[in-house]
């Protein structure tokens, strides 16, 4: 790759830098002479504050600023007086007097700045020169009003603007110390040609030509000023301001001309009608390329504008000649031609501009082609309401897509062309990148371009079956093959993309799986085949990623993919395995309850796999995915309580088996207890058992016996660990039954048991009996008193409850600190318990 510019371009750059150094040297020498003069003067005598105020004036206004304000006000007042004289008092003088007055005043105003500049009064000279410019405008108006009253106003205005621009430009060139005349001449020079074109039977295209001609003149002046920059700082400052203004004027007028041409070409309906706008666009492109060649500092913007103009000029006739829907492809081919020119030995700035133009056109064409890729990617969701309805007639029928304009062959061609453009950008970026850009930024940009090309190429292949309306088997095979390819690139990245390419391939593999999975729901064999294939692909990728290195690429270092990527791939594999387990019994015609029991095979297999992985970083996410499959099994069995109890019991067994491992003992142990307890409750409820205590009390007695043994062996063991599970086994289901029991025996017995537990917990300083007994006692009491509370509330006036609530809030607020201390005391008391 070439990283050094062409010798001719480098030589022009060196010459420009040397010229700038000479100019800067002149500025520094002038400033040095001024400082030496200031230091050679005698120091002023110190003055009293009053004398200082009298000498310098108001302390809030400095000398130069006050001087500028006064001069500006004086110039404005004189200009207003001159305008008033010309418009109001003109008719009182004869022709000789009129000419004499204006001529004398104008010549005096033009000559006065010469003497003022020689005396060093530059600010005064600027103000008088501004008045002189206003007087020349009044002179032009006077000539029109006296000598040419019947002439066309626009044509006279155009001629007057041209003459005034020439006069002001010459005047500013003679008095280089003045900064106003040259910029004023530049502004005035923008008007003659557009005004002249508007004086006759003008059209938007003729106005555009005059604007382009004005831009060409501005460009010539800017290039001349750039190559003839004076070395004297004041003169250089004036010419620099004029050059900046004329550059902005050239950009504005040229841009307006090209926009008018583009608008005219869009409105034209035939190639013949587009000839005029196309010629204008090509002329503007030639002007932009000439400026880019002569002015390296503005090379790439001018070349970019020229490239866009060429694309608009060539693409517009192609749009009318081709059928509907092919216009975007024509513009894309023009952009590809611009990118092909980048391989030539043009100056670097020109190459950059052409590359930017090609990239802009390509990016603008993508929104037209992306809907096709999105529809091909997400269209499979249309099969969800029609699962296993039969083999569809083609890919479009499978995706529920009607033939539309964006499904023509141009959509994949546009995506492929954009992908090729990004590949070209990847190859050309080292040549286009200037020397000031860090190498790392160029590498990142190249990597992004290559990844984008891969995404667009993937989308191109995905869209092809839809465009061709391929058979249903092809519609399944293409995204499945794309998913397999993307996973292979995730495991073993090819080329210089490195980690960025691997992550891009991972995203594409997930997108391909999300596309083909719902698409396979048309038939049972397709669903089973696709789910099995995706499970195998992602499981194999998860295994391969354990030792897969990332090849060093641009913008990324050597290493391995992170653990989150491996965990994601493994979890996706578990998800598709769950889908396969759901699909197999459903395809065999088994009821939902049987499917729920079959799904438990997934968490069981994941538990066995977790025993092998143990402390591996991927183990926790994979086991969480298995737990999610268990929740799915419970959800499928909700409609059948006996099967739900079986599912919960089997889930508890799996969790208990997982709790054997030391690293999972705490979480899996609690989960096993909860699942087994829930299975017991569900089974009792499904069997219609009314006296549930006959089943729960033996469990509670056995659990409490184990807890007592545990406390004897380990006095420091918590009461929650020793007695919590056993007490909950009876208290929780009995409380649920008591709230639905219309009789008084169970609530009474449960309340007495809860009271005994509360007192025992307080006596023995055990937290679990105290908290559990107190909570159950409070809930039972609330249940028993609820009817009476309702009756009392119905008998009370309606205003009384809000009043009582307000009093309660006032009391709590008044004793807030005391209540807070009481809560802390209770918390400390509970904290001291076991």
Tab-separated table of C-alpha atoms in Angstrom, residues 429-830:
chain	number	residue	atom	x	y	z
A	429	UNK	CA	-8.288	3.604	2.930
A	430	UNK	CA	-4.498	3.373	3.410
A	431	UNK	CA	-4.069	5.310	0.184
A	432	UNK	CA	-6.713	7.907	1.013
A	433	UNK	CA	-5.835	8.478	4.676
A	434	UNK	CA	-3.705	11.578	5.150
A	435	UNK	CA	-0.513	11.483	7.113
A	436	UNK	CA	-2.004	13.305	10.104
A	437	UNK	CA	-4.530	10.538	10.851
A	438	UNK	CA	-3.186	7.966	13.360
A	439	UNK	CA	-2.590	4.505	12.021
A	440	UNK	CA	-4.891	2.988	14.662
A	441	UNK	CA	-7.839	5.110	13.438
A	442	UNK	CA	-7.247	3.954	9.869
A	443	UNK	CA	-7.196	0.342	11.050
A	444	UNK	CA	-10.446	0.717	12.953
A	445	UNK	CA	-12.102	2.335	9.957
A	446	UNK	CA	-10.902	-0.428	7.658
A	447	UNK	CA	-12.172	-3.074	10.046
A	448	UNK	CA	-15.566	-1.371	10.257
A	449	UNK	CA	-15.726	-1.200	6.453
A	450	UNK	CA	-14.924	-4.878	6.104
A	451	UNK	CA	-17.494	-5.860	8.752
A	452	UNK	CA	-20.114	-3.726	7.013
A	453	UNK	CA	-19.293	-5.412	3.716
A	454	UNK	CA	-19.799	-8.786	5.375
A	455	UNK	CA	-23.196	-7.740	6.734
A	456	UNK	CA	-24.365	-6.472	3.351
A	457	UNK	CA	-23.095	-9.595	1.597
A	458	UNK	CA	-24.952	-11.739	4.127
A	459	UNK	CA	-28.125	-9.733	3.491
A	460	UNK	CA	-27.665	-10.157	-0.267
A	461	UNK	CA	-27.599	-13.934	0.000
A	462	UNK	CA	-30.568	-13.901	2.394
A	463	UNK	CA	-32.701	-11.900	-0.043
A	464	UNK	CA	-31.944	-13.987	-3.136
A	465	UNK	CA	-34.416	-16.852	-2.425
A	466	UNK	CA	-37.208	-14.339	-1.894
A	467	UNK	CA	-36.418	-12.505	-5.131
A	468	UNK	CA	-36.330	-15.782	-7.074
A	469	UNK	CA	-39.330	-17.200	-5.150
A	470	UNK	CA	-37.340	-20.385	-4.560
A	471	UNK	CA	-38.933	-23.557	-3.191
A	472	UNK	CA	-39.578	-23.864	0.524
A	473	UNK	CA	-36.601	-26.188	1.053
A	474	UNK	CA	-34.253	-23.574	-0.406
A	475	UNK	CA	-35.827	-20.918	1.808
A	476	UNK	CA	-34.846	-23.025	4.822
A	477	UNK	CA	-31.432	-24.094	3.560
A	478	UNK	CA	-30.140	-20.592	2.757
A	479	UNK	CA	-30.530	-18.978	6.217
A	480	UNK	CA	-29.456	-22.221	7.857
A	481	UNK	CA	-26.296	-22.245	5.741
A	482	UNK	CA	-25.695	-18.577	6.511
A	483	UNK	CA	-26.025	-19.326	10.227
A	484	UNK	CA	-23.530	-22.187	9.989
A	485	UNK	CA	-21.068	-20.015	8.044
A	486	UNK	CA	-21.380	-17.164	10.513
A	487	UNK	CA	-20.793	-19.517	13.446
A	488	UNK	CA	-17.719	-20.927	11.724
A	489	UNK	CA	-16.371	-17.379	11.325
A	490	UNK	CA	-17.186	-16.704	14.964
A	491	UNK	CA	-15.112	-19.670	16.073
A	492	UNK	CA	-12.303	-19.220	13.538
A	493	UNK	CA	-12.263	-15.659	12.160
A	494	UNK	CA	-10.813	-15.370	8.666
A	495	UNK	CA	-8.951	-12.404	7.299
A	496	UNK	CA	-7.852	-9.300	9.178
A	497	UNK	CA	-11.123	-8.530	10.978
A	498	UNK	CA	-10.117	-10.071	14.310
A	499	UNK	CA	-12.460	-9.818	17.287
A	500	UNK	CA	-14.700	-7.265	15.558
A	501	UNK	CA	-15.281	-9.687	12.706
A	502	UNK	CA	-15.993	-12.530	15.117
A	503	UNK	CA	-18.588	-10.490	16.989
A	504	UNK	CA	-20.172	-9.389	13.708
A	505	UNK	CA	-20.373	-13.020	12.616
A	506	UNK	CA	-21.969	-13.917	15.962
A	507	UNK	CA	-24.674	-11.288	15.475
A	508	UNK	CA	-25.314	-12.558	11.952
A	509	UNK	CA	-25.577	-16.137	13.211
A	510	UNK	CA	-28.180	-15.099	15.774
A	511	UNK	CA	-30.078	-13.163	13.112
A	512	UNK	CA	-30.016	-16.163	10.773
A	513	UNK	CA	-31.293	-18.445	13.519
A	514	UNK	CA	-34.059	-15.984	14.368
A	515	UNK	CA	-35.013	-15.933	10.688
A	516	UNK	CA	-35.080	-19.663	9.964
A	517	UNK	CA	-36.639	-20.837	13.242
A	518	UNK	CA	-40.121	-19.328	12.739
A	519	UNK	CA	-39.912	-20.082	9.008
A	520	UNK	CA	-39.610	-23.794	9.812
A	521	UNK	CA	-42.994	-23.889	11.548
A	522	UNK	CA	-44.783	-24.646	8.300
A	523	UNK	CA	-44.312	-28.436	8.613
A	524	UNK	CA	-43.403	-30.872	11.385
A	525	UNK	CA	-40.309	-32.341	9.650
A	526	UNK	CA	-38.973	-28.870	8.907
A	527	UNK	CA	-39.414	-27.802	12.546
A	528	UNK	CA	-37.644	-30.878	13.916
A	529	UNK	CA	-34.830	-30.656	11.376
A	530	UNK	CA	-34.157	-26.970	11.876
A	531	UNK	CA	-34.298	-27.158	15.689
A	532	UNK	CA	-31.934	-30.115	15.723
A	533	UNK	CA	-29.547	-28.429	13.304
A	534	UNK	CA	-29.508	-25.154	15.247
A	535	UNK	CA	-28.986	-26.998	18.520
A	536	UNK	CA	-26.052	-28.887	17.076
A	537	UNK	CA	-24.547	-25.802	15.442
A	538	UNK	CA	-24.649	-23.607	18.539
A	539	UNK	CA	-23.568	-26.431	20.845
A	540	UNK	CA	-20.610	-27.179	18.593
A	541	UNK	CA	-19.712	-23.503	18.461
A	542	UNK	CA	-19.882	-23.272	22.266
A	543	UNK	CA	-17.517	-26.231	22.582
A	544	UNK	CA	-15.164	-24.895	19.911
A	545	UNK	CA	-15.052	-21.436	21.491
A	546	UNK	CA	-13.384	-22.849	24.596
A	547	UNK	CA	-10.026	-22.847	22.828
A	548	UNK	CA	-10.687	-20.686	19.746
A	549	UNK	CA	-8.085	-17.925	19.346
A	550	UNK	CA	-8.869	-14.650	17.671
A	551	UNK	CA	-6.430	-13.984	14.887
A	552	UNK	CA	-4.703	-10.677	15.175
A	553	UNK	CA	-6.426	-8.226	12.937
A	554	UNK	CA	-6.419	-4.523	12.377
A	555	UNK	CA	-7.795	-2.804	15.400
A	556	UNK	CA	-7.674	-5.847	17.663
A	557	UNK	CA	-5.022	-7.749	19.419
A	558	UNK	CA	-4.417	-11.450	19.822
A	559	UNK	CA	-6.357	-13.343	22.438
A	560	UNK	CA	-9.545	-15.322	22.829
A	561	UNK	CA	-13.170	-14.363	22.702
A	562	UNK	CA	-14.636	-13.298	25.996
A	563	UNK	CA	-16.614	-15.536	28.279
A	564	UNK	CA	-19.889	-13.618	27.698
A	565	UNK	CA	-19.777	-14.645	24.031
A	566	UNK	CA	-19.300	-18.302	24.931
A	567	UNK	CA	-22.069	-18.117	27.505
A	568	UNK	CA	-24.428	-16.529	24.977
A	569	UNK	CA	-23.773	-19.239	22.385
A	570	UNK	CA	-24.239	-21.972	24.978
A	571	UNK	CA	-27.508	-20.465	26.228
A	572	UNK	CA	-28.826	-20.204	22.673
A	573	UNK	CA	-27.980	-23.873	22.202
A	574	UNK	CA	-29.972	-24.731	25.343
A	575	UNK	CA	-32.886	-22.665	24.049
A	576	UNK	CA	-33.022	-24.488	20.713
A	577	UNK	CA	-32.640	-27.825	22.537
A	578	UNK	CA	-35.691	-26.888	24.585
A	579	UNK	CA	-37.579	-26.042	21.406
A	580	UNK	CA	-36.611	-29.434	19.960
A	581	UNK	CA	-37.788	-31.253	23.078
A	582	UNK	CA	-41.092	-29.387	22.898
A	583	UNK	CA	-41.503	-30.093	19.176
A	584	UNK	CA	-40.836	-33.866	19.291
A	585	UNK	CA	-43.763	-34.938	21.542
A	586	UNK	CA	-45.999	-32.239	20.058
A	587	UNK	CA	-45.318	-33.595	16.566
A	588	UNK	CA	-46.133	-37.081	17.830
A	589	UNK	CA	-49.563	-35.843	18.930
A	590	UNK	CA	-48.976	-36.073	22.698
A	591	UNK	CA	-50.934	-33.753	25.006
A	592	UNK	CA	-49.466	-30.635	26.553
A	593	UNK	CA	-48.993	-32.375	29.921
A	594	UNK	CA	-46.720	-34.969	28.335
A	595	UNK	CA	-44.755	-32.192	26.642
A	596	UNK	CA	-44.295	-30.506	30.039
A	597	UNK	CA	-42.823	-33.658	31.547
A	598	UNK	CA	-40.567	-34.159	28.499
A	599	UNK	CA	-39.174	-30.632	28.777
A	600	UNK	CA	-37.655	-31.548	32.154
A	601	UNK	CA	-35.072	-33.525	30.219
A	602	UNK	CA	-33.389	-30.239	29.375
A	603	UNK	CA	-32.709	-29.044	32.969
A	604	UNK	CA	-31.675	-32.610	33.877
A	605	UNK	CA	-29.126	-32.692	31.050
A	606	UNK	CA	-27.934	-29.189	31.937
A	607	UNK	CA	-27.491	-30.273	35.574
A	608	UNK	CA	-25.276	-33.144	34.443
A	609	UNK	CA	-23.330	-30.772	32.216
A	610	UNK	CA	-22.968	-28.329	35.101
A	611	UNK	CA	-21.450	-31.086	37.239
A	612	UNK	CA	-18.755	-31.364	34.586
A	613	UNK	CA	-18.242	-27.640	34.117
A	614	UNK	CA	-18.295	-26.850	37.870
A	615	UNK	CA	-16.550	-23.468	38.349
A	616	UNK	CA	-16.297	-22.666	34.648
A	617	UNK	CA	-17.557	-19.105	33.861
A	618	UNK	CA	-20.063	-20.518	31.378
A	619	UNK	CA	-21.649	-22.849	33.956
A	620	UNK	CA	-23.880	-20.281	35.667
A	621	UNK	CA	-25.478	-18.915	32.463
A	622	UNK	CA	-26.037	-22.407	31.076
A	623	UNK	CA	-27.641	-23.644	34.284
A	624	UNK	CA	-29.809	-20.517	34.370
A	625	UNK	CA	-31.002	-21.362	30.857
A	626	UNK	CA	-31.816	-24.884	32.079
A	627	UNK	CA	-33.777	-23.421	34.975
A	628	UNK	CA	-35.732	-21.305	32.473
A	629	UNK	CA	-36.617	-24.531	30.638
A	630	UNK	CA	-37.905	-25.918	33.949
A	631	UNK	CA	-40.127	-22.856	34.357
A	632	UNK	CA	-41.449	-23.487	30.850
A	633	UNK	CA	-42.329	-27.052	31.862
A	634	UNK	CA	-44.216	-25.777	34.895
A	635	UNK	CA	-46.055	-23.256	32.737
A	636	UNK	CA	-47.112	-25.962	30.285
A	637	UNK	CA	-48.498	-28.073	33.158
A	638	UNK	CA	-50.533	-25.337	34.829
A	639	UNK	CA	-53.782	-26.643	33.400
A	640	UNK	CA	-53.395	-30.089	35.064
A	641	UNK	CA	-52.608	-29.941	38.831
A	642	UNK	CA	-51.507	-33.590	39.183
A	643	UNK	CA	-49.047	-33.211	36.298
A	644	UNK	CA	-47.930	-29.865	37.724
A	645	UNK	CA	-47.202	-31.580	41.039
A	646	UNK	CA	-45.189	-34.213	39.188
A	647	UNK	CA	-43.245	-31.556	37.279
A	648	UNK	CA	-42.503	-29.645	40.476
A	649	UNK	CA	-41.415	-32.814	42.253
A	650	UNK	CA	-39.100	-33.820	39.411
A	651	UNK	CA	-37.738	-30.305	39.339
A	652	UNK	CA	-37.073	-30.533	43.059
A	653	UNK	CA	-35.212	-33.808	42.538
A	654	UNK	CA	-33.051	-32.188	39.846
A	655	UNK	CA	-32.348	-29.235	42.135
A	656	UNK	CA	-31.520	-31.585	45.013
A	657	UNK	CA	-29.088	-33.413	42.788
A	658	UNK	CA	-27.479	-30.114	41.865
A	659	UNK	CA	-27.247	-29.184	45.569
A	660	UNK	CA	-24.822	-32.057	46.063
A	661	UNK	CA	-22.151	-29.817	44.517
A	662	UNK	CA	-20.554	-27.538	47.076
A	663	UNK	CA	-20.623	-24.431	44.832
A	664	UNK	CA	-24.386	-24.802	44.213
A	665	UNK	CA	-25.462	-26.114	47.610
A	666	UNK	CA	-26.963	-22.934	48.968
A	667	UNK	CA	-29.040	-21.830	45.948
A	668	UNK	CA	-29.995	-25.289	44.712
A	669	UNK	CA	-30.842	-26.457	48.247
A	670	UNK	CA	-33.363	-23.663	48.750
A	671	UNK	CA	-34.774	-24.257	45.285
A	672	UNK	CA	-35.164	-28.001	45.938
A	673	UNK	CA	-36.947	-27.309	49.213
A	674	UNK	CA	-39.310	-24.832	47.619
A	675	UNK	CA	-40.075	-27.066	44.649
A	676	UNK	CA	-40.713	-30.179	46.747
A	677	UNK	CA	-42.891	-28.238	49.147
A	678	UNK	CA	-44.849	-26.703	46.284
A	679	UNK	CA	-45.253	-30.143	44.722
A	680	UNK	CA	-46.700	-31.425	47.978
A	681	UNK	CA	-49.179	-28.581	48.224
A	682	UNK	CA	-50.282	-28.922	44.646
A	683	UNK	CA	-50.670	-32.687	45.012
A	684	UNK	CA	-52.744	-32.320	48.160
A	685	UNK	CA	-54.942	-29.712	46.537
A	686	UNK	CA	-55.406	-31.841	43.427
A	687	UNK	CA	-56.414	-34.851	45.547
A	688	UNK	CA	-59.091	-32.865	47.379
A	689	UNK	CA	-57.476	-33.321	50.805
A	690	UNK	CA	-59.127	-31.040	53.353
A	691	UNK	CA	-57.101	-31.956	56.454
A	692	UNK	CA	-53.673	-31.193	55.089
A	693	UNK	CA	-52.103	-31.177	58.525
A	694	UNK	CA	-52.229	-34.986	58.513
A	695	UNK	CA	-49.613	-34.877	55.775
A	696	UNK	CA	-47.622	-31.849	56.807
A	697	UNK	CA	-47.261	-32.464	60.559
A	698	UNK	CA	-45.172	-35.654	60.150
A	699	UNK	CA	-42.825	-33.731	57.882
A	700	UNK	CA	-42.654	-30.897	60.392
A	701	UNK	CA	-41.931	-33.242	63.302
A	702	UNK	CA	-39.179	-35.000	61.367
A	703	UNK	CA	-37.678	-31.715	60.214
A	704	UNK	CA	-37.755	-30.250	63.727
A	705	UNK	CA	-36.051	-33.372	65.069
A	706	UNK	CA	-33.302	-32.936	62.506
A	707	UNK	CA	-33.072	-29.253	63.481
A	708	UNK	CA	-32.725	-30.073	67.174
A	709	UNK	CA	-29.943	-32.522	66.340
A	710	UNK	CA	-28.286	-29.884	64.210
A	711	UNK	CA	-28.398	-27.306	67.026
A	712	UNK	CA	-26.931	-29.785	69.507
A	713	UNK	CA	-24.042	-30.508	67.192
A	714	UNK	CA	-23.577	-26.866	66.197
A	715	UNK	CA	-24.920	-24.390	68.798
A	716	UNK	CA	-23.976	-21.472	66.531
A	717	UNK	CA	-26.318	-22.668	63.762
A	718	UNK	CA	-29.114	-20.248	62.891
A	719	UNK	CA	-32.667	-21.021	63.945
A	720	UNK	CA	-33.763	-20.391	60.363
A	721	UNK	CA	-31.534	-23.211	59.167
A	722	UNK	CA	-32.562	-25.592	61.955
A	723	UNK	CA	-36.268	-24.900	62.409
A	724	UNK	CA	-37.373	-22.680	59.499
A	725	UNK	CA	-38.061	-25.406	56.885
A	726	UNK	CA	-39.871	-27.677	59.333
A	727	UNK	CA	-42.129	-24.950	60.712
A	728	UNK	CA	-42.903	-23.589	57.234
A	729	UNK	CA	-43.940	-27.045	56.037
A	730	UNK	CA	-47.043	-26.893	58.276
A	731	UNK	CA	-47.628	-23.209	58.984
A	732	UNK	CA	-47.717	-22.030	55.373
A	733	UNK	CA	-50.248	-24.556	53.951
A	734	UNK	CA	-52.352	-24.402	57.128
A	735	UNK	CA	-52.506	-20.608	56.876
A	736	UNK	CA	-53.647	-20.837	53.258
A	737	UNK	CA	-56.289	-23.396	54.231
A	738	UNK	CA	-57.425	-21.320	57.230
A	739	UNK	CA	-58.084	-18.265	55.096
A	740	UNK	CA	-60.464	-20.298	52.972
A	741	UNK	CA	-62.032	-22.323	55.814
A	742	UNK	CA	-65.500	-21.103	56.901
A	743	UNK	CA	-65.317	-23.035	60.208
A	744	UNK	CA	-63.615	-21.936	63.416
A	745	UNK	CA	-61.678	-25.047	64.453
A	746	UNK	CA	-58.659	-24.754	62.135
A	747	UNK	CA	-58.143	-20.982	62.672
A	748	UNK	CA	-58.372	-21.501	66.455
A	749	UNK	CA	-55.896	-24.371	66.544
A	750	UNK	CA	-53.536	-22.595	64.143
A	751	UNK	CA	-53.724	-19.406	66.183
A	752	UNK	CA	-52.961	-21.283	69.417
A	753	UNK	CA	-50.016	-23.060	67.762
A	754	UNK	CA	-48.714	-19.764	66.419
A	755	UNK	CA	-49.054	-18.146	69.855
A	756	UNK	CA	-47.132	-21.002	71.430
A	757	UNK	CA	-44.385	-20.700	68.842
A	758	UNK	CA	-44.162	-16.948	69.377
A	759	UNK	CA	-43.843	-17.329	73.147
A	760	UNK	CA	-41.326	-20.159	72.755
A	761	UNK	CA	-39.249	-18.100	70.354
A	762	UNK	CA	-39.256	-15.141	72.714
A	763	UNK	CA	-38.409	-17.418	75.657
A	764	UNK	CA	-35.570	-19.246	73.899
A	765	UNK	CA	-34.449	-16.166	71.947
A	766	UNK	CA	-34.926	-17.968	68.595
A	767	UNK	CA	-35.668	-15.757	65.636
A	768	UNK	CA	-37.371	-18.282	63.341
A	769	UNK	CA	-40.156	-19.415	65.727
A	770	UNK	CA	-40.708	-15.846	66.906
A	771	UNK	CA	-41.051	-14.321	63.430
A	772	UNK	CA	-42.992	-17.200	61.847
A	773	UNK	CA	-45.325	-17.631	64.805
A	774	UNK	CA	-45.957	-13.908	65.132
A	775	UNK	CA	-46.661	-13.462	61.419
A	776	UNK	CA	-49.090	-16.413	61.305
A	777	UNK	CA	-50.803	-15.250	64.490
A	778	UNK	CA	-51.298	-11.761	63.078
A	779	UNK	CA	-52.709	-13.047	59.791
A	780	UNK	CA	-55.077	-15.486	61.510
A	781	UNK	CA	-56.304	-12.743	63.818
A	782	UNK	CA	-56.833	-10.437	60.869
A	783	UNK	CA	-58.805	-13.142	59.087
A	784	UNK	CA	-61.031	-13.737	62.070
A	785	UNK	CA	-61.675	-10.069	62.774
A	786	UNK	CA	-62.186	-9.069	59.156
A	787	UNK	CA	-66.024	-9.573	59.098
A	788	UNK	CA	-66.484	-7.544	62.259
A	789	UNK	CA	-64.219	-4.785	60.951
A	790	UNK	CA	-66.331	-4.644	57.805
A	791	UNK	CA	-69.550	-4.415	59.826
A	792	UNK	CA	-68.154	-1.662	62.031
A	793	UNK	CA	-66.863	0.235	59.013
A	794	UNK	CA	-70.306	0.041	57.416
A	795	UNK	CA	-71.965	1.407	60.560
A	796	UNK	CA	-69.610	4.354	60.972
A	797	UNK	CA	-70.163	7.668	59.190
A	798	UNK	CA	-68.224	8.020	55.993
A	799	UNK	CA	-66.298	11.002	57.269
A	800	UNK	CA	-64.954	9.146	60.266
A	801	UNK	CA	-62.372	6.823	58.563
A	802	UNK	CA	-60.575	9.723	56.830
A	803	UNK	CA	-60.588	11.680	60.077
A	804	UNK	CA	-59.140	8.737	61.996
A	805	UNK	CA	-56.508	8.222	59.287
A	806	UNK	CA	-55.558	11.883	59.533
A	807	UNK	CA	-55.255	11.709	63.321
A	808	UNK	CA	-53.141	8.574	63.000
A	809	UNK	CA	-50.800	10.277	60.570
A	810	UNK	CA	-50.501	13.295	62.852
A	811	UNK	CA	-49.712	11.081	65.813
A	812	UNK	CA	-47.121	9.092	63.879
A	813	UNK	CA	-45.556	12.268	62.607
A	814	UNK	CA	-45.398	13.824	66.043
A	815	UNK	CA	-43.790	10.726	67.548
A	816	UNK	CA	-41.713	9.801	64.494
A	817	UNK	CA	-38.396	9.829	66.321
A	818	UNK	CA	-39.759	7.670	69.122
A	819	UNK	CA	-41.222	5.154	66.647
A	820	UNK	CA	-37.880	5.065	64.842
A	821	UNK	CA	-36.054	4.313	68.084
A	822	UNK	CA	-38.574	1.573	68.864
A	823	UNK	CA	-38.024	0.004	65.415
A	824	UNK	CA	-34.251	0.062	65.949
A	825	UNK	CA	-34.677	-1.532	69.357
A	826	UNK	CA	-36.790	-4.336	67.881
A	827	UNK	CA	-34.248	-4.880	65.113
A	828	UNK	CA	-31.405	-5.085	67.611
A	829	UNK	CA	-33.403	-7.540	69.710
A	830	UNK	CA	-34.016	-9.781	66.696
